[in-house]
PDB file of C-alpha atoms in Angstrom:
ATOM      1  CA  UNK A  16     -13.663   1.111 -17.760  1.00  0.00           C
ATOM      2  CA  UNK A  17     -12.851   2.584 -14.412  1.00  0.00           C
ATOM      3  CA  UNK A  18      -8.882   3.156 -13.640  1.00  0.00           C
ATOM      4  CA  UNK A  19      -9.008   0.067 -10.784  1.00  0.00           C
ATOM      5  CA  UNK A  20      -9.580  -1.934 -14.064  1.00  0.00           C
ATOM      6  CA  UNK A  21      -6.824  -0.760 -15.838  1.00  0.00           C
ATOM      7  CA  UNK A  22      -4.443  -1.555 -13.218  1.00  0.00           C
ATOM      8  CA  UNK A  23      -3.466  -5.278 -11.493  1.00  0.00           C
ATOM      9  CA  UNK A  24      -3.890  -5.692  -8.034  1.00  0.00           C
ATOM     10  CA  UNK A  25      -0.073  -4.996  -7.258  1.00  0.00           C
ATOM     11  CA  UNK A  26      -0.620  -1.345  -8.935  1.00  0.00           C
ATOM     12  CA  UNK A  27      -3.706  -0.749  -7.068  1.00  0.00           C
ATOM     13  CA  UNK A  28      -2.430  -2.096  -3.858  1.00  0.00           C
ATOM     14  CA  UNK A  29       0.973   0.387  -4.370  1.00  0.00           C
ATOM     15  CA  UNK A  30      -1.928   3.088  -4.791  1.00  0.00           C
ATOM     16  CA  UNK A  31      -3.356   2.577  -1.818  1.00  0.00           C
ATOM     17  CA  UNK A  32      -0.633   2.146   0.557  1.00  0.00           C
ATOM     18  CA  UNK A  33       1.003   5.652  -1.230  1.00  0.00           C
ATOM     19  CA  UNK A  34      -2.379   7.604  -0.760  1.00  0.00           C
ATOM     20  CA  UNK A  35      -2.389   6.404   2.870  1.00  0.00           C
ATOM     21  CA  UNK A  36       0.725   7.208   3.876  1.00  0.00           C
ATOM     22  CA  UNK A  37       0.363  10.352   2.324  1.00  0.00           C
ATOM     23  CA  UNK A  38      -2.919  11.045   4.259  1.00  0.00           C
ATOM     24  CA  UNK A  39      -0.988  10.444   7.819  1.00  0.00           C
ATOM     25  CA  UNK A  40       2.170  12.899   6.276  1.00  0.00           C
ATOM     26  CA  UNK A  41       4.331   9.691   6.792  1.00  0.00           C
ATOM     27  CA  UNK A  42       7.890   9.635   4.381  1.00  0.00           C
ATOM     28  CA  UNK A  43       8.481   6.211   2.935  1.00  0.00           C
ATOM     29  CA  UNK A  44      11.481   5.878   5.392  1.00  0.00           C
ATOM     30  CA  UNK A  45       9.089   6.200   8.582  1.00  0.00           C
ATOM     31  CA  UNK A  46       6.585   3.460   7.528  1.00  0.00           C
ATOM     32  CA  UNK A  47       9.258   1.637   6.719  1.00  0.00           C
ATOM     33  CA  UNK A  48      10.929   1.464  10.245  1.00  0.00           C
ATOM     34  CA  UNK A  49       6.850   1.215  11.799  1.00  0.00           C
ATOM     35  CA  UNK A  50       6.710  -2.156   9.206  1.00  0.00           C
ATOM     36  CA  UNK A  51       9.709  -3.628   9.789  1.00  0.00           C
ATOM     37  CA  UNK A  52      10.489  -3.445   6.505  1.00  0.00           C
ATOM     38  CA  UNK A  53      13.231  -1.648   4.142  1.00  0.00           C
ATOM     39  CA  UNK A  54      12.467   1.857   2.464  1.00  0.00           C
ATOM     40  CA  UNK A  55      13.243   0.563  -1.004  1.00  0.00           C
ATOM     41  CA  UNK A  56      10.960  -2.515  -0.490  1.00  0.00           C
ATOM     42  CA  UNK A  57       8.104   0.537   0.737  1.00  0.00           C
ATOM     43  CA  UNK A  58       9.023   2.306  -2.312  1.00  0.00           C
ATOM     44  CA  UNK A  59       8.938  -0.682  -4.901  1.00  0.00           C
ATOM     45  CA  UNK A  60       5.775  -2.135  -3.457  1.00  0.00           C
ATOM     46  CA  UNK A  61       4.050   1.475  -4.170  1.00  0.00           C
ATOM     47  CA  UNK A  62       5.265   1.315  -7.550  1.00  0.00           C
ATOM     48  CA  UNK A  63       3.569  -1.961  -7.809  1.00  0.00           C
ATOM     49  CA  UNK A  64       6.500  -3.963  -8.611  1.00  0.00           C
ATOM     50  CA  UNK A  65       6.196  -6.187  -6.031  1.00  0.00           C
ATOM     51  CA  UNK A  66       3.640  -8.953  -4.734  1.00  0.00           C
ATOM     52  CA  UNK A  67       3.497  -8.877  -0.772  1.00  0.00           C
ATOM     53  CA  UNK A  68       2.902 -11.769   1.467  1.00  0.00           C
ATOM     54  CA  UNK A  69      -0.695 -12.100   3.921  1.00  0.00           C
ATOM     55  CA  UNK A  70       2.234 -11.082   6.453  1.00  0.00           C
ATOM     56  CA  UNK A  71       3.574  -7.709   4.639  1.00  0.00           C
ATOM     57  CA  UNK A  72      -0.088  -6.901   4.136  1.00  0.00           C
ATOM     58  CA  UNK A  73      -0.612  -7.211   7.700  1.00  0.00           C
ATOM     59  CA  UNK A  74       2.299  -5.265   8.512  1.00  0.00           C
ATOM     60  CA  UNK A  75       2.118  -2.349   6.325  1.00  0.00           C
ATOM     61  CA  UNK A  76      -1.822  -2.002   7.895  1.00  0.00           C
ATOM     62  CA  UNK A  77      -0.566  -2.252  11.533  1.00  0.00           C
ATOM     63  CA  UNK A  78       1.736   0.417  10.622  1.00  0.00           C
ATOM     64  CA  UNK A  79      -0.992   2.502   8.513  1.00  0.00           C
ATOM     65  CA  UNK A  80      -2.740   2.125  11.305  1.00  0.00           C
ATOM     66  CA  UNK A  81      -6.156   0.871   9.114  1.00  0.00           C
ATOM     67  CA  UNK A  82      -7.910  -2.725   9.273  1.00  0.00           C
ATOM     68  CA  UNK A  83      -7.117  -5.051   6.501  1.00  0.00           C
ATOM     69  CA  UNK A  84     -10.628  -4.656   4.924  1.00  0.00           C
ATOM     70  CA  UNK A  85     -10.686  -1.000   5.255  1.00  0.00           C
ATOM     71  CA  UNK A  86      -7.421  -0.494   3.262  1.00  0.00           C
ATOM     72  CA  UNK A  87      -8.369  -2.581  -0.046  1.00  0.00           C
ATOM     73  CA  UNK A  88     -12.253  -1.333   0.466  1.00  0.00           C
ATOM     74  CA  UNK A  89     -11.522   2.500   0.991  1.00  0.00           C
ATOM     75  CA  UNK A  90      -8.507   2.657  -0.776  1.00  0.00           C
ATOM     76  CA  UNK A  91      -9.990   0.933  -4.208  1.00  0.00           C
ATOM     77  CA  UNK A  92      -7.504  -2.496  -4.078  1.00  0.00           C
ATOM     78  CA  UNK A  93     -10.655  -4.264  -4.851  1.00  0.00           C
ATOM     79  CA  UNK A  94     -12.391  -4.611  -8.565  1.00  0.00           C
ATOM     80  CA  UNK A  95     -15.282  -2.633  -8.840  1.00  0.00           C
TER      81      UNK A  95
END
């Protein structure tokens, strides 16, 4: 069983908005401000303790600057 199994989507969608922040050397703080949202929601929401809305989703994207599809597919939100 592969480690996207292991995990629920809230985990795996944490993952993937860390590792892309990471990849564009952004600090939790700075997406937070690009979002609109609050660093501790950033930092809760990579820790997969939170469920975002269709509209955070879209957000955090905008400000990842990567598609909607791109970030589950490339990122590994979806079940494989």
């Amino acid at each position: 069983m592969s480690e996207n199994n292991e995990l629920d989507i809230k985990q795996r969608f944490g993952k993937a908005v860390r590792r892309r922040r990471r990849e564009l050397d952004l600090s939790q703080e700075q997406l937070a401000e690009q979002a609109g949202l609050h660093r501790t929601y950033i930092s809760n929401l990579e820790r997969g303790e939170l469920n975002p809305s269709l509209e955070t989703i879209e957000k955090l994207a905008m400000a990842l600057d990567i598609s909607i599809p791109s970030l589950f597919i490339e990122y590994g939100v979806q079940m494989e």
